[in-house]
Coordinates of C-alpha atoms in Angstrom, one line a residue:
X1 CA 156.5 -38.3 -50.7
X2 CA 157.6 -41.3 -48.7
X3 CA 154.8 -43.8 -47.7
X4 CA 155.8 -43.4 -44.0
X5 CA 154.5 -39.9 -44.2
X6 CA 150.9 -40.9 -45.2
X7 CA 148.1 -41.1 -42.6
X8 CA 144.6 -42.4 -43.7
X9 CA 142.0 -41.7 -41.0
X10 CA 138.2 -41.0 -40.7
X11 CA 136.1 -39.2 -38.1
X12 CA 133.3 -41.3 -36.5
X13 CA 130.7 -40.0 -34.1
X14 CA 127.0 -40.0 -33.3
X15 CA 124.8 -37.5 -35.3
X16 CA 125.3 -33.9 -34.2
X17 CA 128.4 -34.4 -32.1
X18 CA 130.5 -31.9 -34.1
X19 CA 132.1 -34.2 -36.7
X20 CA 131.6 -31.9 -39.7
X21 CA 132.7 -28.9 -37.6
X22 CA 135.9 -30.7 -36.6
X23 CA 136.6 -31.5 -40.3
X24 CA 136.1 -27.8 -41.1
X25 CA 138.6 -26.7 -38.4
X26 CA 141.2 -29.3 -39.7
X27 CA 140.8 -27.9 -43.3
X28 CA 141.1 -24.4 -42.0
X29 CA 144.1 -24.8 -39.7
X30 CA 146.1 -26.8 -42.3
X31 CA 145.4 -24.0 -44.9
X32 CA 143.8 -26.7 -47.2
X33 CA 140.9 -24.2 -47.6
X34 CA 141.5 -20.5 -47.5
X35 CA 139.4 -18.4 -45.1
X36 CA 137.7 -16.7 -48.1
X37 CA 136.4 -20.0 -49.5
X38 CA 135.6 -21.5 -46.1
X39 CA 132.0 -22.3 -45.2
X40 CA 130.5 -24.4 -42.5
X41 CA 130.0 -28.1 -43.2
X42 CA 132.5 -27.7 -46.1
X43 CA 132.6 -31.5 -46.9
X44 CA 128.8 -31.8 -46.9
X45 CA 128.2 -30.7 -50.5
X46 CA 124.5 -31.9 -50.9
X47 CA 121.9 -29.1 -50.2
X48 CA 119.9 -31.6 -48.1
X49 CA 123.0 -32.2 -45.9
X50 CA 123.3 -28.6 -45.1
X51 CA 119.6 -28.1 -44.4
X52 CA 119.3 -31.0 -42.0
X53 CA 122.8 -30.5 -40.5
X54 CA 123.7 -34.2 -41.1
X55 CA 126.3 -36.0 -43.2
X56 CA 124.8 -38.5 -45.7
X57 CA 127.6 -39.2 -48.1
X58 CA 131.2 -40.1 -47.1
X59 CA 133.6 -37.4 -48.5
X60 CA 137.3 -37.6 -49.0
X61 CA 139.9 -34.8 -48.8
X62 CA 143.8 -34.8 -49.0
X63 CA 145.5 -32.5 -46.5
X64 CA 149.2 -31.5 -46.4
X65 CA 150.3 -30.8 -42.8
X66 CA 153.6 -29.6 -41.5
X67 CA 154.1 -31.0 -38.0
X68 CA 155.8 -29.3 -35.1
X69 CA 159.1 -31.0 -35.8
X70 CA 159.1 -29.6 -39.3
X71 CA 158.2 -32.8 -41.2
X72 CA 155.6 -32.7 -43.9
X73 CA 152.8 -35.3 -43.8
X74 CA 149.9 -36.2 -46.1
X75 CA 146.5 -36.9 -44.4
X76 CA 143.7 -38.5 -46.2
X77 CA 140.6 -37.5 -44.2
X78 CA 137.3 -39.3 -44.9
X79 CA 134.3 -37.7 -43.4
X80 CA 131.5 -40.2 -42.4
X81 CA 127.8 -40.0 -41.7
X82 CA 126.6 -40.4 -38.1
X83 CA 123.0 -41.8 -38.5
X84 CA 122.3 -45.5 -38.1
X85 CA 120.7 -45.7 -41.6
X86 CA 124.1 -44.8 -43.1
X87 CA 126.3 -47.3 -41.3
X88 CA 127.1 -48.9 -44.7
X89 CA 128.8 -45.6 -45.7
X90 CA 130.8 -45.7 -42.5
X91 CA 132.0 -49.4 -43.1
X92 CA 133.2 -48.3 -46.6
X93 CA 135.2 -45.4 -45.2
X94 CA 136.7 -47.6 -42.4
X95 CA 138.0 -50.1 -45.0
X96 CA 140.1 -47.3 -46.5
X97 CA 141.7 -46.1 -43.2
X98 CA 144.2 -47.2 -40.6
X99 CA 142.9 -45.0 -37.9
X100 CA 139.7 -43.3 -36.6
X101 CA 139.0 -40.2 -34.5
X102 CA 136.1 -41.1 -32.1
X103 CA 134.4 -37.8 -31.4
X104 CA 132.1 -37.6 -28.4
X105 CA 130.1 -34.6 -27.3
X106 CA 131.3 -33.4 -23.8
X107 CA 127.7 -32.5 -22.9
X108 CA 125.8 -35.5 -24.1
X109 CA 128.3 -38.4 -23.6
X110 CA 128.3 -41.8 -25.3
X111 CA 125.3 -42.3 -27.6
X112 CA 124.1 -45.1 -29.8
X113 CA 126.1 -44.5 -32.9
X114 CA 129.3 -43.7 -30.9
X115 CA 129.2 -47.3 -29.7
X116 CA 128.1 -49.0 -33.0
X117 CA 130.8 -47.2 -35.1
X118 CA 133.5 -47.7 -32.4
X119 CA 132.9 -51.5 -32.4
X120 CA 132.9 -51.5 -36.2
X121 CA 136.3 -49.7 -36.3
X122 CA 137.7 -52.1 -33.6
X123 CA 136.5 -55.1 -35.6
X124 CA 138.4 -53.8 -38.6
X125 CA 141.6 -53.4 -36.5
X126 CA 141.8 -49.6 -36.7
X127 CA 143.6 -47.4 -34.2
X128 CA 140.9 -45.4 -32.3
X129 CA 141.7 -42.0 -30.8
X130 CA 139.1 -40.7 -28.4
X131 CA 138.3 -37.0 -28.8
X132 CA 136.0 -35.1 -26.3
X133 CA 134.4 -32.2 -28.3
X134 CA 132.4 -29.1 -27.3
X135 CA 134.5 -28.4 -24.1
X136 CA 133.7 -24.7 -24.5
X137 CA 130.1 -25.2 -23.5
X138 CA 129.1 -24.5 -19.9
X139 CA 127.3 -27.9 -19.6
X140 CA 130.4 -29.9 -20.7
X141 CA 131.7 -32.6 -18.3
X142 CA 134.7 -34.3 -19.9
X143 CA 135.5 -36.5 -16.8
X144 CA 132.0 -38.1 -16.9
X145 CA 132.2 -38.6 -20.6
X146 CA 135.7 -40.3 -20.4
X147 CA 134.3 -42.6 -17.7
X148 CA 131.3 -43.5 -20.0
X149 CA 133.7 -44.3 -22.9
X150 CA 135.8 -46.6 -20.7
X151 CA 132.7 -48.3 -19.3
X152 CA 130.7 -48.7 -22.5
X153 CA 133.4 -49.1 -25.2
X154 CA 136.5 -50.2 -23.2
X155 CA 138.9 -47.7 -24.7
X156 CA 141.5 -46.1 -22.4
X157 CA 140.7 -42.4 -22.0
X158 CA 143.5 -41.3 -19.8
X159 CA 145.0 -39.5 -22.8
X160 CA 141.7 -38.4 -24.4
X161 CA 142.0 -35.2 -26.4
X162 CA 139.9 -32.3 -25.2
X163 CA 138.8 -30.0 -28.0
X164 CA 136.4 -27.4 -29.2
X165 CA 135.9 -27.8 -32.9
X166 CA 133.9 -24.5 -33.0
X167 CA 136.8 -22.4 -31.5
X168 CA 139.6 -24.6 -32.9
X169 CA 141.0 -25.3 -29.4
X170 CA 143.0 -28.5 -29.2
X171 CA 142.7 -29.3 -33.0
X172 CA 146.5 -29.0 -33.7
X173 CA 147.0 -31.5 -30.8
X174 CA 144.7 -34.0 -32.7
X175 CA 146.8 -33.7 -35.8
X176 CA 150.0 -34.3 -33.8
X177 CA 148.4 -37.3 -32.1
X178 CA 147.3 -38.8 -35.6
X179 CA 151.0 -38.7 -36.6
X180 CA 152.0 -40.5 -33.4
X181 CA 149.3 -43.1 -33.1
X182 CA 147.8 -43.8 -36.6
X183 CA 150.1 -46.3 -38.4
X184 CA 151.2 -45.5 -42.0
X185 CA 149.9 -47.8 -44.8
X186 CA 151.3 -51.4 -44.8
X187 CA 154.0 -52.3 -47.3
X188 CA 152.3 -54.5 -50.0
X189 CA 153.4 -58.1 -50.3
X190 CA 152.7 -58.2 -54.1
X191 CA 153.5 -55.9 -57.0
X192 CA 150.1 -56.3 -58.7
X193 CA 148.1 -53.2 -58.8
X194 CA 145.0 -53.4 -56.7
X195 CA 142.7 -50.5 -55.5
X196 CA 139.3 -50.7 -53.7
X197 CA 136.4 -48.6 -55.0
X198 CA 135.2 -46.7 -51.9
X199 CA 132.6 -44.6 -53.7
X200 CA 131.5 -43.7 -57.2
X201 CA 129.2 -41.2 -58.8
X202 CA 128.0 -40.2 -62.2
X203 CA 129.2 -37.0 -63.9
X204 CA 127.5 -35.8 -67.1
X205 CA 130.9 -34.9 -68.7
X206 CA 133.3 -37.5 -67.3
X207 CA 131.1 -40.5 -67.0
X208 CA 131.4 -42.6 -63.8
X209 CA 134.0 -41.2 -61.3
X210 CA 135.7 -43.8 -59.0
X211 CA 137.0 -42.8 -55.6
X212 CA 139.6 -45.4 -54.8
X213 CA 142.1 -46.4 -52.1
X214 CA 145.2 -48.1 -53.6
X215 CA 146.3 -51.1 -51.5
X216 CA 149.0 -52.7 -53.8
X217 CA 151.2 -51.4 -56.6
X218 CA 150.4 -48.2 -58.4
X219 CA 148.0 -46.9 -61.1
X220 CA 149.5 -44.5 -63.7
X221 CA 147.7 -42.1 -66.0
X222 CA 148.8 -44.1 -69.1
X223 CA 147.4 -47.4 -67.8
X224 CA 144.3 -49.3 -68.8
X225 CA 142.2 -50.6 -65.9
X226 CA 140.1 -53.6 -65.3
X227 CA 137.1 -53.7 -63.0
X228 CA 137.3 -57.2 -61.5
X229 CA 133.6 -57.9 -60.7
X230 CA 132.4 -57.2 -64.3
X231 CA 135.7 -57.9 -66.2
X232 CA 135.3 -54.6 -68.1
X233 CA 138.5 -52.9 -69.4
X234 CA 138.8 -49.1 -69.7
X235 CA 141.5 -46.7 -70.7
X236 CA 142.3 -44.1 -67.9
X237 CA 141.4 -40.5 -68.9
X238 CA 142.4 -38.8 -65.6
X239 CA 143.8 -39.5 -62.2
X240 CA 143.7 -37.1 -59.3
X241 CA 143.1 -36.3 -55.6
X242 CA 140.6 -34.0 -53.9
X243 CA 142.6 -31.2 -52.2
X244 CA 139.7 -30.4 -51.6
X245 CA 139.0 -29.5 -55.2
X246 CA 139.9 -32.1 -57.8
X247 CA 143.6 -31.9 -58.8
X248 CA 145.2 -34.1 -61.4
X249 CA 148.3 -36.3 -60.5
X250 CA 150.5 -38.6 -62.7
X251 CA 149.9 -41.7 -60.5
X252 CA 148.4 -43.1 -57.4
X253 CA 150.6 -45.5 -55.5
X254 CA 149.9 -47.8 -52.5
X255 CA 148.5 -46.1 -49.4
X256 CA 147.0 -43.2 -51.4
X257 CA 143.3 -42.2 -51.8
X258 CA 142.2 -40.5 -55.0
X259 CA 139.9 -40.6 -58.0
X260 CA 140.0 -42.2 -61.5
X261 CA 137.9 -41.3 -64.6
X262 CA 137.9 -43.6 -67.6
X263 CA 134.8 -42.6 -69.7
X264 CA 132.8 -45.4 -68.0
X265 CA 129.3 -45.0 -69.5
X266 CA 127.6 -48.0 -67.9
X267 CA 126.6 -47.2 -64.3
X268 CA 126.3 -50.9 -63.5
X269 CA 129.9 -51.6 -64.4
X270 CA 131.4 -49.7 -61.4
X271 CA 130.2 -51.4 -58.3
X272 CA 131.2 -49.9 -55.0
X273 CA 133.4 -52.4 -53.1
X274 CA 134.9 -53.8 -56.4
X275 CA 138.6 -54.1 -57.0
X276 CA 140.4 -52.1 -59.8
X277 CA 143.5 -53.6 -61.3
X278 CA 145.7 -52.6 -64.3
X279 CA 146.2 -54.6 -67.5
X280 CA 150.0 -54.1 -67.1
X281 CA 150.2 -55.5 -63.5
X282 CA 147.0 -57.6 -63.6
X283 CA 145.9 -59.1 -60.2
X284 CA 144.0 -62.4 -60.1
X285 CA 142.8 -62.0 -56.5
X286 CA 140.3 -59.3 -55.6
X287 CA 140.5 -57.3 -52.4
X288 CA 138.0 -58.1 -49.7
X289 CA 135.0 -55.9 -50.5
X290 CA 132.2 -54.8 -48.3
X291 CA 129.5 -57.0 -46.9
X292 CA 126.3 -57.0 -49.0
X293 CA 123.9 -54.8 -47.0
X294 CA 120.3 -56.1 -47.0
X295 CA 117.5 -53.5 -47.2
X296 CA 115.3 -53.3 -44.1
X297 CA 112.4 -51.2 -45.2
X298 CA 110.5 -51.4 -48.5
X299 CA 108.1 -49.0 -50.1
X300 CA 106.6 -48.2 -53.5
X301 CA 107.8 -45.1 -55.4
X302 CA 105.5 -43.9 -58.2
X303 CA 105.6 -40.8 -60.4
X304 CA 102.5 -38.6 -60.0
X305 CA 102.4 -38.3 -63.8
X306 CA 102.9 -41.8 -65.4
X307 CA 104.7 -40.2 -68.3
X308 CA 107.7 -39.7 -66.0
X309 CA 108.2 -43.5 -65.4
X310 CA 111.3 -43.7 -67.6
X311 CA 112.8 -40.6 -65.9
X312 CA 112.3 -42.2 -62.5
X313 CA 114.0 -45.4 -63.7
X314 CA 117.1 -43.5 -65.0
X315 CA 117.2 -41.4 -61.8
X316 CA 117.1 -44.5 -59.6
X317 CA 120.0 -46.0 -61.7
X318 CA 122.1 -42.9 -61.1
X319 CA 121.4 -42.5 -57.4
X320 CA 122.0 -46.2 -56.7
X321 CA 125.4 -46.0 -58.3
X322 CA 126.9 -44.2 -55.2
X323 CA 124.4 -45.7 -52.8
X324 CA 124.5 -49.4 -53.6
X325 CA 122.3 -50.2 -50.5
X326 CA 119.2 -49.2 -52.5
X327 CA 117.3 -52.1 -54.2
X328 CA 114.5 -51.5 -56.7
X329 CA 112.4 -53.5 -59.1
X330 CA 109.4 -52.5 -61.2
X331 CA 105.8 -52.9 -59.9
X332 CA 102.3 -51.8 -60.8
X333 CA 99.5 -50.7 -58.6
X334 CA 95.8 -50.5 -59.5
X335 CA 95.6 -47.1 -57.7
X336 CA 98.9 -45.6 -58.7
X337 CA 99.9 -47.1 -62.0
X338 CA 103.6 -48.0 -62.9
X339 CA 106.4 -47.5 -60.4
X340 CA 109.1 -49.3 -58.4
X341 CA 109.3 -51.3 -55.2
X342 CA 112.4 -49.9 -53.4
X343 CA 114.3 -51.3 -50.5
X344 CA 116.1 -49.0 -48.0
X345 CA 118.3 -49.3 -44.9
X346 CA 115.8 -47.4 -42.7
X347 CA 113.2 -44.7 -42.6
X348 CA 115.6 -41.7 -42.7
X349 CA 117.4 -43.4 -45.7
X350 CA 114.0 -43.7 -47.5
X351 CA 113.1 -40.1 -46.8
X352 CA 116.6 -38.8 -47.9
X353 CA 116.5 -40.8 -51.2
X354 CA 113.0 -39.6 -52.0
X355 CA 114.0 -36.0 -51.4
X356 CA 117.2 -36.4 -53.5
X357 CA 115.2 -37.9 -56.4
X358 CA 112.7 -34.9 -56.2
X359 CA 115.4 -32.2 -56.0
X360 CA 118.2 -33.5 -58.1
X361 CA 116.1 -35.0 -60.9
X362 CA 113.0 -32.8 -60.7
X363 CA 110.5 -35.6 -60.1
X364 CA 107.1 -35.5 -58.4
X365 CA 106.7 -38.7 -56.5
X366 CA 104.2 -40.6 -54.4
X367 CA 105.6 -43.0 -51.7
X368 CA 103.5 -45.8 -50.4
X369 CA 103.6 -46.8 -46.7
X370 CA 106.8 -48.7 -45.8
X371 CA 106.8 -52.5 -45.0
X372 CA 109.4 -55.1 -44.1
X373 CA 110.1 -58.5 -45.6
X374 CA 107.9 -61.4 -44.3
X375 CA 108.6 -65.1 -44.8
X376 CA 105.3 -66.9 -45.6
X377 CA 105.2 -70.8 -45.3
X378 CA 102.3 -72.1 -47.4
X379 CA 100.2 -75.2 -46.6
X380 CA 102.1 -77.0 -49.4
X381 CA 105.4 -76.2 -47.6
X382 CA 106.4 -73.6 -50.2
X383 CA 108.3 -70.6 -48.7
X384 CA 107.7 -67.1 -50.1
X385 CA 109.5 -63.8 -49.3
X386 CA 107.0 -61.0 -49.3
X387 CA 107.7 -57.2 -49.1
X388 CA 104.3 -56.1 -50.4
X389 CA 101.0 -56.7 -48.6
X390 CA 99.2 -57.3 -52.0
X391 CA 101.4 -60.3 -52.7
X392 CA 100.2 -62.1 -49.5
X393 CA 98.4 -65.4 -50.5
X394 CA 94.9 -66.2 -49.4
X395 CA 94.5 -67.0 -45.7
X396 CA 93.5 -70.6 -46.5
X397 CA 96.8 -71.2 -48.2
X398 CA 99.0 -69.9 -45.3
X399 CA 100.5 -72.3 -42.7
X400 CA 102.6 -69.6 -40.8
X401 CA 104.1 -66.2 -41.3
X402 CA 107.5 -65.2 -39.9
X403 CA 108.5 -61.5 -39.4
X404 CA 111.9 -59.9 -38.9
X405 CA 113.0 -58.8 -35.5
X406 CA 115.6 -56.2 -34.6
X407 CA 117.8 -55.8 -31.5
X408 CA 117.3 -52.2 -30.3
X409 CA 119.6 -50.3 -27.9
X410 CA 118.2 -47.2 -26.3
X411 CA 120.7 -44.8 -24.6
X412 CA 118.7 -42.7 -22.2
X413 CA 118.8 -40.6 -19.0
X414 CA 117.6 -42.8 -16.1
X415 CA 114.5 -40.7 -15.5
X416 CA 112.9 -41.7 -18.8
X417 CA 113.3 -45.4 -18.3
X418 CA 109.6 -46.0 -17.2
X419 CA 108.1 -44.4 -20.3
X420 CA 110.5 -46.3 -22.7
X421 CA 109.8 -49.7 -20.9
X422 CA 106.0 -49.0 -21.3
X423 CA 106.4 -48.1 -25.1
X424 CA 108.6 -51.2 -25.8
X425 CA 106.1 -53.6 -24.0
X426 CA 103.2 -52.1 -26.0
X427 CA 105.1 -52.7 -29.3
X428 CA 105.4 -56.5 -28.5
X429 CA 109.1 -56.1 -27.4
X430 CA 111.1 -58.7 -25.4
X431 CA 113.4 -57.1 -22.8
X432 CA 117.0 -58.3 -23.0
X433 CA 119.0 -56.1 -20.7
X434 CA 119.3 -52.9 -18.8
X435 CA 122.9 -51.6 -18.2
X436 CA 123.8 -48.5 -16.3
X437 CA 126.9 -46.9 -17.8
X438 CA 126.9 -44.0 -15.3
X439 CA 124.8 -42.8 -12.4
X440 CA 122.1 -41.2 -14.5
X441 CA 122.5 -42.9 -17.9
X442 CA 121.4 -46.4 -19.0
X443 CA 121.4 -48.6 -22.0
X444 CA 118.0 -50.4 -22.5
X445 CA 118.2 -53.4 -24.8
X446 CA 115.0 -54.9 -26.4
X447 CA 114.1 -57.4 -29.2
X448 CA 111.3 -55.8 -31.2
X449 CA 109.4 -56.7 -34.4
X450 CA 110.8 -54.5 -37.1
X451 CA 107.3 -53.7 -38.4
X452 CA 106.6 -52.1 -35.0
X453 CA 109.9 -50.1 -35.1
X454 CA 109.2 -48.5 -38.5
X455 CA 105.6 -47.6 -37.3
X456 CA 106.3 -44.2 -35.6
X457 CA 108.6 -45.8 -32.9
X458 CA 111.5 -43.3 -33.0
X459 CA 109.1 -40.3 -32.9
X460 CA 107.5 -41.8 -29.8
X461 CA 111.0 -42.4 -28.2
X462 CA 112.0 -38.7 -28.9
X463 CA 108.7 -37.5 -27.5
X464 CA 109.0 -39.6 -24.3
X465 CA 112.6 -38.6 -23.6
X466 CA 112.3 -34.9 -24.9
X467 CA 115.0 -35.8 -27.5
X468 CA 117.6 -37.0 -25.0
X469 CA 117.6 -40.6 -26.0
X470 CA 119.5 -42.1 -28.9
X471 CA 118.8 -45.3 -30.6
X472 CA 120.8 -48.0 -32.5
X473 CA 119.4 -51.2 -34.0
X474 CA 120.7 -54.3 -35.8
X475 CA 118.8 -57.1 -37.5
X476 CA 117.9 -60.2 -35.5
X477 CA 116.4 -63.5 -36.8
X478 CA 112.9 -64.1 -38.1
X479 CA 110.2 -65.2 -35.6
X480 CA 106.7 -66.6 -36.2
X481 CA 103.8 -64.3 -35.4
X482 CA 100.0 -64.2 -35.7
X483 CA 99.9 -61.8 -38.7
X484 CA 97.0 -60.8 -41.0
X485 CA 96.5 -58.5 -43.9
X486 CA 94.5 -55.3 -43.2
X487 CA 92.9 -53.7 -46.3
X488 CA 91.7 -50.1 -46.6
X489 CA 88.7 -49.5 -48.8
X490 CA 87.6 -46.1 -50.2
X491 CA 84.0 -46.2 -51.4
X492 CA 84.0 -50.0 -51.5
X493 CA 87.2 -50.3 -53.5
X494 CA 90.4 -51.7 -52.1
X495 CA 93.4 -49.3 -52.3
X496 CA 96.2 -51.8 -52.6
X497 CA 98.8 -49.1 -51.8
X498 CA 97.3 -48.5 -48.4
X499 CA 97.1 -52.2 -47.3
X500 CA 99.3 -53.3 -44.4
X501 CA 100.3 -56.5 -42.7
X502 CA 99.8 -56.3 -38.9
X503 CA 99.5 -58.4 -35.8
X504 CA 96.0 -59.8 -35.3
X505 CA 95.7 -58.4 -31.7
X506 CA 96.5 -54.8 -33.0
X507 CA 94.4 -55.0 -36.2
X508 CA 91.2 -53.4 -34.9
X509 CA 93.2 -50.4 -33.3
X510 CA 95.4 -49.9 -36.4
X511 CA 92.3 -50.1 -38.7
X512 CA 90.4 -47.5 -36.6
X513 CA 93.5 -45.2 -36.4
X514 CA 94.2 -45.3 -40.1
X515 CA 90.5 -44.7 -41.0
X516 CA 90.4 -41.7 -38.6
X517 CA 93.6 -40.2 -40.1
X518 CA 92.4 -40.7 -43.7
X519 CA 89.1 -38.9 -42.8
X520 CA 91.2 -35.9 -41.8
X521 CA 93.4 -36.0 -44.9
X522 CA 91.0 -36.9 -47.8
X523 CA 89.3 -33.7 -49.0
X524 CA 85.5 -33.5 -49.0
X525 CA 83.8 -34.3 -52.3
X526 CA 80.3 -33.5 -53.7
X527 CA 79.3 -37.0 -52.6
X528 CA 79.8 -39.0 -49.4
X529 CA 83.1 -40.9 -49.1
X530 CA 83.2 -44.2 -47.1
X531 CA 86.6 -45.2 -45.6
X532 CA 86.6 -48.7 -44.3
X533 CA 89.3 -51.0 -42.8
X534 CA 88.7 -54.7 -43.5
X535 CA 90.2 -58.1 -42.7
X536 CA 89.1 -60.3 -45.7
X537 CA 85.4 -59.7 -46.1
X538 CA 84.9 -58.5 -42.5
X539 CA 84.7 -54.7 -42.0
X540 CA 86.3 -53.8 -38.7
X541 CA 86.3 -50.0 -38.8
X542 CA 84.5 -47.2 -40.8
X543 CA 84.7 -43.5 -41.1
X544 CA 82.7 -41.2 -43.4
X545 CA 83.8 -38.0 -45.1
X546 CA 80.5 -36.0 -45.4
X547 CA 79.5 -34.6 -48.8
X548 CA 79.8 -30.9 -49.6
X549 CA 76.2 -29.6 -49.6
X550 CA 75.0 -27.2 -52.2
X551 CA 71.9 -25.3 -51.1
X552 CA 69.5 -26.3 -53.9
X553 CA 66.5 -24.9 -51.9
X554 CA 67.8 -21.4 -51.8
X555 CA 65.6 -20.3 -54.7
X556 CA 62.4 -21.7 -53.0
X557 CA 60.9 -18.9 -51.0
X558 CA 57.4 -19.6 -49.8
X559 CA 55.0 -22.1 -51.5
X560 CA 54.4 -25.8 -50.6
X561 CA 57.0 -27.8 -48.7
X562 CA 56.8 -30.6 -51.3
X563 CA 58.6 -28.3 -53.7
X564 CA 61.7 -28.3 -51.4
X565 CA 61.4 -32.1 -50.8
X566 CA 61.3 -32.7 -54.5
X567 CA 64.5 -30.7 -55.1
X568 CA 66.3 -32.4 -52.2
X569 CA 65.3 -35.9 -53.5
X570 CA 66.5 -34.9 -57.0
X571 CA 69.9 -33.8 -55.4
X572 CA 70.1 -37.1 -53.5
X573 CA 69.7 -39.2 -56.6
X574 CA 72.3 -37.1 -58.4
X575 CA 74.8 -37.6 -55.5
X576 CA 74.1 -41.4 -55.6
X577 CA 74.9 -41.4 -59.4
X578 CA 78.0 -39.2 -58.8
X579 CA 79.3 -41.6 -56.1
X580 CA 79.2 -44.5 -58.6
X581 CA 81.2 -42.7 -61.3
X582 CA 83.2 -40.1 -59.2
X583 CA 86.8 -40.9 -58.3
X584 CA 88.4 -39.8 -55.0
X585 CA 91.7 -38.1 -55.3
X586 CA 93.9 -39.5 -52.6
X587 CA 96.6 -37.1 -51.5
X588 CA 100.3 -38.1 -50.8
X589 CA 99.9 -37.7 -47.0
X590 CA 97.4 -40.5 -47.0
X591 CA 100.0 -43.1 -47.8
X592 CA 102.2 -42.0 -44.9
X593 CA 99.1 -41.8 -42.5
X594 CA 99.5 -45.6 -42.2
X595 CA 102.7 -44.9 -40.4
X596 CA 102.0 -41.8 -38.3
X597 CA 98.6 -42.9 -36.9
X598 CA 98.0 -41.5 -33.4
X599 CA 98.2 -43.8 -30.4

């Protein structure tokens, strides 16, 4: 097929605005998937995506569409995630496209990720087509939403497409508009073969599978390929496209999206964002890859049974292949044994990765409470980067500590502004701007310490606004703060996995909250369990889990009271001895209690 008939586009939207449903309708109406095989969220093939109703991995599908004028076109549709934690996936998808459908819910209007992804697409020079979805709902107001898009994003909405992805109304018009507005792939200036790895995953039978967009030249089934970042050479075993099931082809030429398998065994060889070239038409210049995403939230992952440490290591290698934003390195904990310190893009990302490790690789894991990366300047002017509270030097050696800040945008109905302002001020936020995008909707912008944001912030926002507010954030610079390390002691022993770094003004309240939460979570023992929060050697809060009492005096009926006293004293001594040798089993919820403490 001629390259002028190819259209590469993706669908971007805020979470739950009908992006996956629209992809389903497009697949159905173009007969790419038969009615018998059709299921909702067709491109979301992870169980966890279906359960939560969200897209986590970007998926690609090739569609053949016959337009109203009888011409046949090839569409490469790349479905993208909507949550802020998966913006990296979106940036990878946008690199492979020339156009984007910006889907906005007609009942909810412009939300945080709508804006973030639209600006990302505009920066990459993509043609953006506004689509107003869910017009079949009684509460829909397309005129208001069009006005919001024009005010907030600056895209002309006079020709915005009104659709209902659920009923299929207006979907054919979208396909016709894609043909008209989305440009076909650019003619390459060189003959060298160059393709960008958009995604990769491990298959037990095929080795590493590469999902690529070919920018220059062509890649044939008989070629040998070179991965430019690692300089590794492989012989191609198979080339194909997803239609939506894998289908072999003889070659992929410029403008096309497809997959390559080449018996790649080493997971680390196939880096997402790397350039693939052929030995025959070898290119010396790599394509511009993706920016290296820095993890924002760190936590420890430990197997409950230490015999599964190697399994966890292998599983992290496999999962980080197609999610290169995960960082991990080995660490040990006195309380939990051997594990890994892992970096994630956000809390949802952390939760999803943990759940995928448990489901896909049958692991039982303990997660420690998340922290961010602090910059510590010591008295000898040495600078340390610290993502684990136990690595914080002694107070006497610290000159200053800087913590990361984030710029937060909250998109909210006007009536909830008061509660949100109060929450942000309590979390040491600095107000930047309030912008009204319509009569009853506003964008509230704050600069907030990241440690305060990961500490139950989004749950509080949802609770204040009854779920009507959406949030977007991006990293800001480091700022100096008065921070200290708060230790948690169980029966006089520091549990390093529960330690946190917090602001000095909040230390007492945080310590008290954590101790109270741990009292609820830690099961009662046959001896008394003391839970203490301490700064250095100073105890600032204490809670006690009372001992289970066995009625040793039940057999004493009548007689002198000293008999009872003697038995109770004997029991007291036994409990004291037991406390010295007994160990307290700390349940998994205790490590997350540090985050979900009540206010």
